Coordinates of C-alpha atoms in Angstrom, one line a residue:
Chain A
X1 CA -17.0 -5.5 19.2
X2 CA -18.9 -6.3 16.1
X3 CA -18.7 -9.6 14.3
X4 CA -17.3 -9.1 10.8
X5 CA -16.3 -11.3 7.9
X6 CA -12.6 -11.6 7.0
X7 CA -13.3 -9.6 3.9
X8 CA -15.1 -6.8 5.8
X9 CA -12.2 -6.6 8.2
X10 CA -9.7 -6.1 5.3
X11 CA -12.0 -3.4 3.9
X12 CA -12.4 -1.7 7.2
X13 CA -8.7 -1.6 7.9
X14 CA -8.0 -0.2 4.5
X15 CA -10.7 2.4 4.8
X16 CA -9.5 3.5 8.2
X17 CA -5.9 3.9 7.0
X18 CA -7.1 6.0 4.0
X19 CA -9.1 8.2 6.3
X20 CA -6.2 8.6 8.7
X21 CA -3.3 9.1 6.2
X22 CA -3.8 11.1 3.1
X23 CA -0.7 9.6 1.6
X24 CA -2.4 6.2 1.3
X25 CA -4.0 5.4 -2.1
X26 CA -5.2 2.2 -3.6
X27 CA -4.7 1.1 -7.2
X28 CA -5.8 -1.9 -9.1
X29 CA -8.0 -3.3 -11.8
X30 CA -11.7 -2.8 -11.5
X31 CA -11.4 -1.5 -7.9
X32 CA -13.2 1.8 -8.4
X33 CA -16.8 1.9 -9.5
X34 CA -16.9 -1.8 -9.6
X35 CA -15.5 -2.1 -6.0
X36 CA -13.0 -4.8 -6.9
X37 CA -13.4 -8.4 -8.0
X38 CA -14.2 -9.4 -4.4
X39 CA -15.7 -6.0 -3.4
X40 CA -13.0 -5.2 -0.8
X41 CA -13.0 -1.5 -2.1
X42 CA -16.7 -1.2 -2.6
X43 CA -17.8 2.4 -2.0
X44 CA -14.2 3.6 -1.7
X45 CA -14.2 5.7 -4.9
X46 CA -17.3 7.6 -3.7
X47 CA -15.6 8.3 -0.4
X48 CA -12.1 9.1 -1.5
X49 CA -12.3 10.1 -5.2
X50 CA -10.8 8.7 -8.3
X51 CA -7.3 9.8 -7.6
X52 CA -7.0 7.9 -4.3
X53 CA -8.9 4.8 -5.6
X54 CA -7.3 4.4 -9.0
X55 CA -8.9 2.1 -11.6
X56 CA -5.8 1.0 -13.5
X57 CA -5.6 -0.6 -16.9
X58 CA -4.5 -4.2 -17.1
X59 CA -0.9 -3.5 -16.3
X60 CA 0.4 -5.4 -13.3
X61 CA 4.0 -4.5 -14.1
X62 CA 3.3 -0.8 -14.2
X63 CA 0.9 -0.9 -11.3
X64 CA 3.6 -2.3 -9.0
X65 CA 6.4 -0.4 -10.6
X66 CA 4.5 2.9 -10.3
X67 CA 3.8 2.2 -6.7
X68 CA 7.6 1.9 -6.1
X69 CA 8.2 5.3 -7.6
X70 CA 5.3 6.9 -5.8
X71 CA 6.5 5.4 -2.5
X72 CA 10.0 6.7 -3.0
X73 CA 8.4 10.1 -3.6
X74 CA 6.5 9.9 -0.3
X75 CA 3.2 8.3 -0.9
X76 CA 1.9 5.0 0.6
X77 CA 0.4 2.9 -2.2
X78 CA -1.7 -0.2 -1.7
X79 CA -2.0 -2.1 -4.9
X80 CA -4.5 -4.9 -5.5
X81 CA -3.8 -7.8 -7.8
X82 CA -7.2 -9.0 -8.9
X83 CA -5.9 -12.6 -8.2
X84 CA -2.6 -13.4 -6.5
X85 CA -1.7 -15.4 -9.6
X86 CA -1.3 -12.2 -11.6
X87 CA 1.6 -11.0 -9.6
X88 CA 3.9 -13.1 -11.9
X89 CA 3.4 -10.3 -14.4
X90 CA 5.0 -7.9 -12.0
X91 CA 7.8 -10.1 -10.8
X92 CA 10.6 -7.9 -12.2
X93 CA 9.2 -4.7 -10.7
X94 CA 8.6 -6.3 -7.3
X95 CA 11.6 -8.7 -7.0
X96 CA 14.3 -6.8 -9.0
X97 CA 13.3 -3.2 -8.3
X98 CA 11.2 -2.8 -5.1
X99 CA 12.8 -5.6 -3.1
X100 CA 16.4 -4.4 -3.8
X101 CA 15.8 -0.6 -3.7
X102 CA 16.7 -0.4 0.0
X103 CA 19.8 -2.4 -0.3
X104 CA 21.2 -0.7 -3.4
X105 CA 19.8 2.8 -2.9
X106 CA 19.1 3.2 0.7
X107 CA 15.6 4.3 0.2
X108 CA 12.5 2.9 1.8
X109 CA 9.8 1.5 -0.4
X110 CA 6.6 1.5 1.7
X111 CA 4.2 -0.4 -0.7
X112 CA 1.6 -3.0 0.0
X113 CA 0.5 -5.5 -2.6
X114 CA -2.8 -7.2 -1.8
X115 CA -3.0 -10.7 -3.2
X116 CA -6.3 -12.6 -3.2
X117 CA -4.9 -16.2 -3.1
X118 CA -5.8 -19.8 -2.6
X119 CA -8.2 -22.3 -4.0
X120 CA -11.4 -24.1 -2.9
X121 CA -13.9 -23.0 -5.5
X122 CA -12.7 -24.3 -8.9
X123 CA -10.8 -21.2 -9.9
X124 CA -8.5 -23.4 -12.0
X125 CA -4.8 -23.2 -12.6
X126 CA -4.5 -19.4 -12.9
X127 CA -6.9 -18.3 -10.2
X128 CA -6.2 -20.5 -7.2
X129 CA -2.5 -20.4 -6.4
X130 CA -0.7 -19.7 -3.2
X131 CA 2.6 -18.3 -4.4
X132 CA 3.8 -17.1 -1.1
X133 CA 6.8 -19.4 -0.9
X134 CA 8.3 -18.0 -4.1
X135 CA 8.3 -14.5 -2.6
X136 CA 9.5 -15.7 0.9
X137 CA 12.7 -16.6 -0.9
X138 CA 13.3 -13.0 -1.8
X139 CA 15.3 -10.8 0.6
X140 CA 13.8 -7.4 0.9
X141 CA 10.1 -8.4 0.8
X142 CA 7.9 -9.0 3.7
X143 CA 5.0 -11.5 3.6
X144 CA 1.9 -11.8 5.7
X145 CA -0.9 -14.4 5.4
X146 CA -3.7 -13.6 7.9
X147 CA -6.2 -16.3 8.9
X148 CA -8.6 -14.5 11.2
X149 CA -10.7 -11.3 10.6
X150 CA -8.9 -9.6 13.5
X151 CA -5.5 -10.4 12.1
X152 CA -6.6 -9.5 8.6
X153 CA -7.3 -5.9 9.8
X154 CA -4.4 -5.5 12.2
X155 CA -1.8 -7.0 9.8
X156 CA -3.0 -4.8 7.0
X157 CA -2.6 -1.7 9.1
X158 CA 1.0 -2.8 10.0
X159 CA 1.7 -3.6 6.4
X160 CA 0.7 -0.1 5.3
X161 CA 2.8 1.4 8.1
X162 CA 5.8 -0.7 7.3
X163 CA 8.6 1.1 5.3
X164 CA 9.2 -2.0 3.2
X165 CA 7.4 -3.7 0.3
X166 CA 4.8 -6.0 2.0
X167 CA 2.9 -8.8 0.2
X168 CA -0.4 -9.2 1.8
X169 CA -1.9 -12.6 1.0
X170 CA -5.6 -12.7 1.7
X171 CA -7.2 -16.1 1.2
X172 CA -10.3 -16.0 -1.0
X173 CA -11.8 -19.0 0.7
X174 CA -11.9 -17.1 4.0
X175 CA -13.5 -13.9 2.6
X176 CA -17.1 -14.6 3.5
X177 CA -16.9 -17.9 5.2
X178 CA -14.9 -16.7 8.3
X179 CA -16.5 -14.3 10.7
X180 CA -15.3 -13.2 14.1
X181 CA -15.2 -10.2 16.4
X182 CA -13.1 -7.3 15.1
X183 CA -12.3 -4.2 17.1
X184 CA -13.8 -1.0 15.5
X185 CA -10.9 1.1 16.5
X186 CA -7.5 1.2 14.7
X187 CA -5.0 -1.3 16.0
X188 CA -1.9 -3.1 14.6
X189 CA -0.8 -6.7 14.7
X190 CA 3.0 -6.9 14.5
X191 CA 4.6 -8.4 11.4
X192 CA 6.7 -11.5 12.2
X193 CA 4.7 -12.6 15.3
X194 CA 2.9 -16.0 15.3
X195 CA -0.3 -16.7 17.2
X196 CA -1.2 -19.8 19.0
X197 CA -4.5 -20.7 17.5
X198 CA -5.1 -23.7 19.8
X199 CA -3.1 -24.8 22.7
X200 CA -2.0 -28.4 23.1
X201 CA 0.7 -30.7 24.5
X202 CA 1.2 -33.7 22.2
X203 CA 1.8 -32.4 18.6
X204 CA 2.5 -29.0 17.1
X205 CA 0.9 -28.0 13.7
X206 CA 2.6 -25.1 12.1
X207 CA 0.5 -23.5 9.4
X208 CA -1.1 -20.2 8.1
X209 CA -4.0 -18.8 6.0
X210 CA -6.9 -21.1 5.3
X211 CA -5.1 -24.2 6.5
X212 CA -5.4 -22.9 10.1
X213 CA -9.1 -24.0 9.9
X214 CA -8.3 -27.4 8.3
X215 CA -5.8 -28.0 11.1
X216 CA -8.4 -26.9 13.7
X217 CA -11.0 -29.3 12.4
X218 CA -8.5 -32.2 12.5
X219 CA -7.5 -31.2 16.1
X220 CA -11.2 -31.2 17.1
X221 CA -11.8 -34.6 15.7
X222 CA -8.8 -36.0 17.6
X223 CA -9.5 -34.1 20.8
X224 CA -10.2 -37.1 23.0
X225 CA -7.0 -38.9 22.0
X226 CA -4.4 -36.2 21.1
X227 CA -3.8 -32.7 22.3
X228 CA -2.8 -30.7 19.3
X229 CA -1.3 -27.2 19.4
X230 CA -1.8 -25.1 16.3
X231 CA 0.7 -22.3 15.6
X232 CA -0.7 -19.8 13.1
X233 CA 2.5 -18.1 11.6
X234 CA 0.6 -15.1 10.3
X235 CA 3.8 -13.8 8.6
X236 CA 6.2 -15.8 6.5
X237 CA 8.8 -13.0 6.2
X238 CA 9.9 -12.4 8.8
X239 CA 8.7 -15.6 10.4
X240 CA 8.4 -16.3 14.1
X241 CA 11.0 -19.1 14.7
X242 CA 10.9 -18.6 18.4
X243 CA 7.2 -19.4 18.6
X244 CA 7.6 -22.5 16.5
X245 CA 10.6 -23.8 18.4
X246 CA 9.0 -23.1 21.7
X247 CA 5.9 -25.1 20.8
X248 CA 8.0 -28.0 19.3
X249 CA 10.1 -28.1 22.4
X250 CA 6.9 -28.5 24.4
X251 CA 5.3 -31.2 22.3
X252 CA 8.3 -32.9 20.7
X253 CA 6.3 -33.6 17.5
X254 CA 5.6 -31.3 14.6
X255 CA 3.6 -31.3 11.4
X256 CA 3.9 -28.5 8.9
X257 CA 0.9 -27.8 6.8
X258 CA 0.4 -25.6 3.8
X259 CA -1.8 -25.1 0.7
X260 CA 1.1 -24.3 -1.5
X261 CA 2.9 -27.1 -3.3
X262 CA 5.3 -29.3 -1.5
X263 CA 8.7 -29.1 -3.1
X264 CA 10.5 -25.9 -2.1
X265 CA 7.5 -24.8 -0.2
X266 CA 7.9 -22.7 2.9
X267 CA 7.2 -25.7 5.0
X268 CA 10.6 -27.1 4.0
X269 CA 12.2 -24.0 5.5
X270 CA 10.4 -24.5 8.8
X271 CA 11.3 -28.2 8.9
X272 CA 14.9 -27.5 8.2
X273 CA 15.0 -24.9 11.0
X274 CA 13.4 -27.3 13.5
X275 CA 16.0 -29.9 12.6
X276 CA 18.9 -27.4 12.9
X277 CA 17.8 -25.8 16.1
X278 CA 15.5 -28.3 18.0
X279 CA 16.6 -31.7 16.9
X280 CA 17.2 -32.9 20.4
X281 CA 13.7 -32.2 21.5
X282 CA 12.1 -34.3 18.7
X283 CA 10.5 -37.7 19.3
X284 CA 9.5 -38.2 15.7
X285 CA 10.6 -36.9 12.2
X286 CA 8.9 -33.6 11.3
X287 CA 6.1 -34.3 8.9
X288 CA 4.9 -32.2 6.0
X289 CA 1.3 -32.1 4.6
X290 CA 1.1 -29.9 1.5
X291 CA -0.4 -29.7 -1.9
X292 CA 1.2 -32.1 -4.5
X293 CA 3.6 -30.7 -7.1
X294 CA 1.0 -30.0 -9.7
X295 CA -0.9 -26.9 -11.0
X296 CA -4.2 -26.3 -9.2
X297 CA -6.8 -28.3 -11.1
X298 CA -10.3 -27.0 -11.9
X299 CA -12.7 -29.9 -11.5
X300 CA -14.0 -30.2 -7.9
X301 CA -12.8 -33.8 -7.3
X302 CA -9.4 -32.9 -8.7
X303 CA -9.1 -29.8 -6.7
X304 CA -10.1 -31.6 -3.5
X305 CA -7.3 -34.0 -4.2
X306 CA -4.9 -31.0 -4.6
X307 CA -5.8 -29.0 -1.5
X308 CA -4.8 -30.7 1.8
X309 CA -8.0 -31.9 3.5
X310 CA -8.8 -32.6 7.1
X311 CA -8.3 -36.4 6.5
X312 CA -4.8 -35.7 5.2
X313 CA -4.0 -33.8 8.4
X314 CA -5.6 -36.5 10.6
X315 CA -3.5 -39.2 8.9
X316 CA -0.3 -37.1 9.4
X317 CA -1.2 -36.5 13.1
X318 CA -1.9 -40.2 13.7
X319 CA 1.4 -41.2 12.1
X320 CA 3.2 -38.7 14.3
X321 CA 1.4 -39.9 17.5
X322 CA 2.2 -43.5 16.7
X323 CA 5.9 -43.0 15.8
Chain B
X1 CA 17.8 27.2 -12.5
X2 CA 14.9 29.4 -13.7
X3 CA 16.9 31.6 -15.9
X4 CA 15.8 33.5 -19.0
X5 CA 17.6 31.1 -21.3
X6 CA 15.1 28.4 -20.4
X7 CA 12.3 30.4 -22.1
X8 CA 13.8 29.3 -25.4
X9 CA 16.1 32.2 -26.0
X10 CA 19.6 31.6 -27.5
X11 CA 22.0 30.3 -24.9
X12 CA 24.9 32.6 -24.1
X13 CA 28.4 31.4 -25.1
X14 CA 29.3 31.3 -21.4
X15 CA 26.4 28.9 -20.7
X16 CA 27.4 26.8 -23.7
X17 CA 30.9 26.7 -22.4
X18 CA 29.6 25.2 -19.2
X19 CA 27.9 22.5 -21.2
X20 CA 31.1 21.9 -23.0
X21 CA 32.9 21.5 -19.8
X22 CA 30.4 19.1 -18.4
X23 CA 30.4 17.0 -21.6
X24 CA 34.2 16.9 -21.5
X25 CA 34.2 15.9 -17.9
X26 CA 31.9 13.0 -18.6
X27 CA 34.1 12.0 -21.6
X28 CA 37.3 12.1 -19.6
X29 CA 35.7 10.3 -16.7
X30 CA 34.5 7.5 -19.0
X31 CA 37.8 7.3 -20.8
X32 CA 39.5 7.0 -17.4
X33 CA 37.0 4.3 -16.3
X34 CA 37.8 2.3 -19.5
X35 CA 41.5 2.6 -18.8
X36 CA 41.2 1.6 -15.1
X37 CA 38.9 -1.3 -16.0
X38 CA 41.4 -2.6 -18.6
X39 CA 44.1 -2.3 -15.9
X40 CA 42.1 -4.6 -13.8
X41 CA 41.3 -2.2 -11.0
X42 CA 37.5 -2.1 -11.4
X43 CA 35.4 -5.1 -10.6
X44 CA 32.2 -6.1 -12.4
X45 CA 30.9 -4.9 -15.8
X46 CA 31.1 -1.5 -17.3
X47 CA 29.1 0.2 -20.0
X48 CA 30.2 3.6 -21.1
X49 CA 28.2 6.1 -23.1
X50 CA 31.0 7.8 -25.0
X51 CA 29.4 9.7 -27.8
X52 CA 26.1 10.2 -26.0
X53 CA 27.2 13.0 -23.6
X54 CA 25.1 15.7 -25.1
X55 CA 21.8 13.9 -24.2
X56 CA 22.8 13.6 -20.6
X57 CA 24.0 17.2 -20.3
X58 CA 21.3 18.8 -22.4
X59 CA 18.5 17.1 -20.6
X60 CA 19.9 17.4 -17.0
X61 CA 20.8 21.1 -17.4
X62 CA 17.2 21.8 -18.4
X63 CA 15.9 20.2 -15.2
X64 CA 14.9 22.0 -12.0
X65 CA 16.3 21.0 -8.7
X66 CA 13.2 19.1 -7.6
X67 CA 13.0 17.0 -10.8
X68 CA 14.0 13.4 -10.6
X69 CA 15.5 10.9 -13.1
X70 CA 15.8 7.2 -13.5
X71 CA 18.8 6.0 -15.5
X72 CA 19.9 2.8 -17.3
X73 CA 22.9 0.4 -17.2
X74 CA 24.8 3.2 -19.1
X75 CA 24.5 5.6 -16.3
X76 CA 27.7 7.4 -15.6
X77 CA 26.8 10.5 -17.8
X78 CA 23.3 10.9 -16.4
X79 CA 24.6 10.5 -12.8
X80 CA 27.4 13.2 -13.2
X81 CA 25.0 15.5 -15.1
X82 CA 22.4 15.2 -12.3
X83 CA 25.0 16.5 -9.9
X84 CA 26.8 13.6 -8.3
X85 CA 30.4 14.4 -7.7
X86 CA 33.0 12.4 -9.8
X87 CA 34.6 11.3 -6.5
X88 CA 31.5 9.6 -5.3
X89 CA 30.8 8.0 -8.6
X90 CA 34.4 6.8 -9.1
X91 CA 34.4 5.5 -5.5
X92 CA 31.3 3.4 -6.3
X93 CA 33.0 1.9 -9.3
X94 CA 35.9 0.9 -7.1
X95 CA 33.4 -0.6 -4.6
X96 CA 34.1 1.7 -1.8
X97 CA 32.0 2.9 1.1
X98 CA 32.4 6.5 -0.1
X99 CA 30.6 5.6 -3.4
X100 CA 27.2 7.0 -4.2
X101 CA 25.7 3.5 -3.6
X102 CA 28.2 2.7 -0.7
X103 CA 29.5 -0.3 -2.7
X104 CA 26.1 -2.1 -2.8
X105 CA 25.3 -1.1 -6.4
X106 CA 28.3 -0.6 -8.8
X107 CA 28.2 0.9 -12.3
X108 CA 24.8 -0.5 -13.3
X109 CA 23.0 0.3 -10.0
X110 CA 24.0 3.9 -9.2
X111 CA 21.7 6.1 -7.3
X112 CA 21.8 9.5 -5.6
X113 CA 18.5 10.2 -4.0
X114 CA 19.6 13.5 -2.6
X115 CA 20.2 14.8 -6.1
X116 CA 17.0 13.4 -7.5
X117 CA 18.5 10.3 -9.0
X118 CA 16.1 7.4 -8.3
X119 CA 18.6 5.0 -9.6
X120 CA 20.1 3.4 -12.6
X121 CA 18.2 0.3 -13.6
X122 CA 20.1 -2.5 -15.2
X123 CA 17.1 -4.5 -16.4
X124 CA 16.4 -2.7 -19.6
X125 CA 13.2 -0.6 -19.3
X126 CA 13.0 -1.3 -15.6
X127 CA 13.1 2.3 -14.6
X128 CA 10.1 3.6 -16.5
X129 CA 7.3 2.4 -14.2
X130 CA 8.8 4.1 -11.1
X131 CA 9.1 7.3 -13.0
X132 CA 5.4 7.1 -13.8
X133 CA 4.7 6.6 -10.0
X134 CA 7.0 9.5 -9.1
X135 CA 5.2 11.7 -11.6
X136 CA 1.9 10.6 -10.1
X137 CA 3.0 11.6 -6.7
X138 CA 3.9 15.1 -8.1
X139 CA 0.5 15.4 -9.7
X140 CA -1.4 14.3 -6.7
X141 CA 0.4 16.8 -4.5
X142 CA 0.2 19.5 -7.0
X143 CA 4.0 20.0 -7.1
X144 CA 5.6 21.6 -10.2
X145 CA 8.1 18.7 -10.6
X146 CA 8.8 16.4 -13.5
X147 CA 10.0 12.8 -13.4
X148 CA 12.4 11.8 -16.2
X149 CA 13.2 8.3 -17.5
X150 CA 16.2 7.7 -19.6
X151 CA 16.2 4.5 -21.7
X152 CA 17.5 3.3 -25.0
X153 CA 16.0 2.2 -28.3
X154 CA 16.1 -1.4 -27.2
X155 CA 13.9 -0.6 -24.2
X156 CA 11.0 0.4 -26.5
X157 CA 10.5 -3.2 -27.3
X158 CA 9.9 -4.3 -23.7
X159 CA 6.5 -4.4 -21.9
X160 CA 7.5 -1.9 -19.2
X161 CA 7.9 0.8 -21.9
X162 CA 4.4 0.3 -23.2
X163 CA 2.7 -0.1 -19.9
X164 CA 4.4 3.0 -18.5
X165 CA 3.7 5.2 -21.5
X166 CA 0.1 4.1 -21.5
X167 CA -0.4 4.9 -17.8
X168 CA 1.5 8.2 -18.0
X169 CA -0.6 9.4 -20.9
X170 CA -3.9 8.1 -19.3
X171 CA -3.1 9.9 -16.1
X172 CA -1.5 13.0 -17.8
X173 CA 1.3 12.9 -15.3
X174 CA 4.3 15.2 -15.5
X175 CA 6.8 12.7 -16.9
X176 CA 9.4 12.9 -19.6
X177 CA 10.5 9.8 -21.5
X178 CA 13.9 10.3 -23.0
X179 CA 14.7 7.7 -25.6
X180 CA 18.5 7.7 -26.3
X181 CA 18.4 6.0 -29.7
X182 CA 22.0 4.9 -30.2
X183 CA 20.8 2.4 -32.8
X184 CA 22.0 -0.7 -31.0
X185 CA 20.4 -2.8 -28.4
X186 CA 23.6 -4.2 -26.9
X187 CA 24.9 -5.9 -30.1
X188 CA 21.6 -6.0 -32.1
X189 CA 21.3 -3.3 -34.7
X190 CA 18.0 -1.3 -35.1
X191 CA 16.9 -3.1 -38.2
X192 CA 17.0 -6.5 -36.4
X193 CA 15.1 -5.3 -33.4
X194 CA 12.7 -2.6 -34.5
X195 CA 10.1 -3.1 -37.2
X196 CA 9.7 0.7 -37.6
X197 CA 12.4 3.4 -38.1
X198 CA 10.7 6.4 -36.4
X199 CA 10.3 5.6 -32.8
X200 CA 8.0 8.5 -32.1
X201 CA 5.3 6.4 -33.7
X202 CA 5.4 4.4 -30.5
X203 CA 4.4 7.5 -28.5
X204 CA 1.8 8.4 -31.1
X205 CA 0.2 5.1 -30.4
X206 CA -0.6 6.4 -26.9
X207 CA -1.6 9.8 -28.1
X208 CA 1.5 11.2 -26.3
X209 CA 3.3 14.3 -27.5
X210 CA 6.5 13.4 -29.1
X211 CA 9.6 15.5 -30.0
X212 CA 12.7 14.5 -31.9
X213 CA 16.1 16.1 -31.4
X214 CA 19.6 15.7 -32.7
X215 CA 21.2 14.1 -29.7
X216 CA 24.7 15.2 -30.7
X217 CA 23.7 18.9 -30.4
X218 CA 23.6 19.8 -26.7
X219 CA 22.0 23.1 -27.3
X220 CA 19.2 21.5 -29.3
X221 CA 18.7 18.9 -26.6
X222 CA 18.6 21.5 -23.9
X223 CA 16.0 23.6 -25.8
X224 CA 13.8 20.7 -26.8
X225 CA 13.9 19.4 -23.2
X226 CA 13.0 22.8 -21.9
X227 CA 10.0 22.8 -24.2
X228 CA 9.0 19.3 -23.2
X229 CA 9.4 20.0 -19.5
X230 CA 7.2 23.1 -19.8
X231 CA 4.5 21.0 -21.4
X232 CA 4.7 18.4 -18.6
X233 CA 4.9 21.0 -15.8
X234 CA 1.9 22.9 -17.3
X235 CA -0.2 19.8 -16.7
X236 CA -0.5 19.0 -20.4
X237 CA 0.8 15.5 -19.9
X238 CA 3.9 13.5 -20.5
X239 CA 6.3 13.9 -23.4
X240 CA 8.3 11.4 -25.4
X241 CA 11.6 12.9 -26.4
X242 CA 13.5 11.0 -29.0
X243 CA 17.2 11.9 -29.1
X244 CA 19.1 10.4 -32.1
X245 CA 22.5 9.7 -30.8
X246 CA 25.5 7.4 -31.3
X247 CA 27.6 5.1 -29.1
X248 CA 31.2 5.3 -30.2
X249 CA 32.2 2.3 -28.2
X250 CA 31.0 -1.2 -27.7
X251 CA 28.1 -2.3 -25.4
X252 CA 30.6 -2.9 -22.6
X253 CA 34.3 -2.2 -22.1
X254 CA 36.0 -5.0 -23.9
X255 CA 33.2 -5.6 -26.5
X256 CA 34.9 -6.7 -29.8
X257 CA 32.0 -5.2 -31.7
X258 CA 31.8 -8.0 -34.3
X259 CA 28.2 -6.8 -35.1
X260 CA 29.2 -3.6 -36.8
X261 CA 31.5 -2.5 -39.6
X262 CA 35.0 -1.8 -38.3
X263 CA 34.9 1.7 -39.8
X264 CA 31.6 2.7 -38.2
X265 CA 32.9 3.8 -34.8
X266 CA 35.8 5.7 -36.3
X267 CA 33.5 7.4 -38.8
X268 CA 31.1 8.4 -36.1
X269 CA 33.8 9.8 -33.9
X270 CA 35.0 12.0 -36.8
X271 CA 31.6 13.2 -37.8
X272 CA 29.3 13.0 -34.8
X273 CA 31.3 13.9 -31.7
X274 CA 29.1 16.2 -29.6
X275 CA 32.1 17.6 -27.7
X276 CA 34.0 18.4 -30.9
X277 CA 30.9 19.9 -32.5
X278 CA 30.3 22.3 -29.7
X279 CA 34.0 23.1 -29.4
X280 CA 34.0 24.1 -33.1
X281 CA 30.9 26.1 -32.8
X282 CA 32.2 28.1 -29.9
X283 CA 35.5 28.4 -31.7
X284 CA 37.3 27.6 -28.5
X285 CA 41.0 28.6 -28.8
X286 CA 43.7 26.0 -28.4
X287 CA 44.7 27.6 -25.1
X288 CA 41.2 27.7 -23.7
X289 CA 40.6 24.1 -24.7
X290 CA 43.8 22.9 -23.1
X291 CA 42.9 24.8 -19.9
X292 CA 39.5 23.3 -19.8
X293 CA 40.8 19.8 -20.6
X294 CA 43.4 20.1 -17.9
X295 CA 40.8 21.2 -15.3
X296 CA 38.4 18.3 -15.9
X297 CA 41.3 15.8 -16.3
X298 CA 42.6 16.9 -12.9
X299 CA 39.1 16.4 -11.5
X300 CA 39.0 12.9 -12.9
X301 CA 42.5 12.0 -11.7
X302 CA 41.5 13.3 -8.3
X303 CA 38.4 11.0 -8.3
X304 CA 40.6 8.0 -9.0
X305 CA 42.9 9.0 -6.1
X306 CA 39.8 9.6 -3.9
X307 CA 38.4 6.2 -4.9
X308 CA 41.7 4.3 -4.4
X309 CA 42.1 5.8 -1.0
X310 CA 38.5 5.0 -0.1
X311 CA 37.3 2.5 2.5
X312 CA 36.6 -1.1 1.7
X313 CA 33.2 -2.1 3.1
X314 CA 33.4 -4.5 6.0
X315 CA 32.3 -8.0 4.8
X316 CA 29.6 -8.1 7.4
X317 CA 28.0 -5.0 5.9
X318 CA 26.7 -7.4 3.2
X319 CA 24.1 -8.5 5.7
X320 CA 22.9 -4.9 6.4
X321 CA 20.3 -2.7 4.8
X322 CA 18.0 -5.4 3.3
X323 CA 15.1 -3.8 5.1
X324 CA 14.3 -0.3 6.1

């Protein structure tokens, strides 16, 4: 197995699906000759031509809306939002049209929307968000947030295969920073199945995306005192309740960590579920570590305050251990 | 439906009589829907298109079987004209399992995928982007099919309209954009919502071929649509078809219509009724008319019976069909 970056794994997965299935096409802004803002589709237009790698005008609404129509007519579109933040322009077409099409019309809408998300490099308020929780609230959408290169590829393949609209959140801070072994052949990682990133006995951390690595660093630093289990959810819709509850029942303590803002964040849903279904197994109140309820700031010291840091997780874990 | 008439020749009286029947069916259906709504039998909101029947029939009769449409919140006429049986439509309005959306959609969210109806879209302008995507699929596969979006004058103000026309023209996809200009966006008259009078200028802005037709003349609508479809099917790109039409009723059933002169609707009914216009042109005898009317009225009455005897969905079915 070759070692690949998270970004290369996404690119490879997409290319393989396009080679395998002629119905798959990609559409987005600057994705053709330019290869995409982050170069995920570099070289794709040469290989597949301009009608399967469509450079679209600045039209997020029509990009997503046209994908819905093409999907109903039998194609398998994969749209790229240049930044996840721009999906707000397509809210109506995604949330009102695509997400409800199956329910009201009985038709499948096999579209994938790729969403480069997250902060960590001063993208500022419109280029750093993690809006996954807003969409996790919408019945009819599926949501994946891979953390590792292997999952990035396998989940993308599953997302393209899935007959529903899938939002694929790829974390920009992981693109070139995270490398790992990725199988060359085609494979899938099932939607809705969590992964235990690190096994432990004393505290469970439930997280996803880039925060998996923040949690991992905190767990390493506490290694001699506290055995931390990290559950990487991988999908938020559907999400793997069973894996979370199984881990919490083992450790009796849980911390939920996300880069999205705190209030109404998906962490609240996880906490509520643990309280409803595993209250008896808890030895301490479930803790949340999340971004504060502000836009994502630009200046590095401000952004560092916004994004949950290893120290924040350490403090949360120590509180839980001492409770 | 590839018949000689589609080449632009004069339509036979027999064919026009079929159009008359279909328009009358839609008229009687919507009158019945108004009546049953006022009687408290139909849940939700209802928007009828009485006065606009010639657009639905003229456009849909010109389509081939493989062509698809997207409709609006005023969807009954388009849905019937695209081939959905009145029973299935009425059952949907009654919220029954036998309805064309199985009770999940209602009047504003009708669909019939088997008959090429991708769905009514009750967010104004919401159906246009999917039509561009459908047309893209036809183009990429080299299929001689056209995707058709119906929308009103109000929709030409919304972003989906502009993004969709831009993409469609850029890609030269086989799409037809049918603007039913009934001169009101809900309650807002044209002069308060449109800074221009001639809406084809909006298509001009994208370099798109535009055609204008009298939307109260079903034969003209049919012929112009046929021309537009040929343009799209021949790979020459999309067409914007502006149909000037009139809504004889309010925005919704029960609308007091305080926003227009009291005489306007009556005057329009007397002078612009597409059904009466065609009836006069065909010189239909009293006897033939009564026979035709009785036939479609029976069909509509039958649809009410069918709907009332339909099956209520099981409450737990609300939890199904969220995901494919």
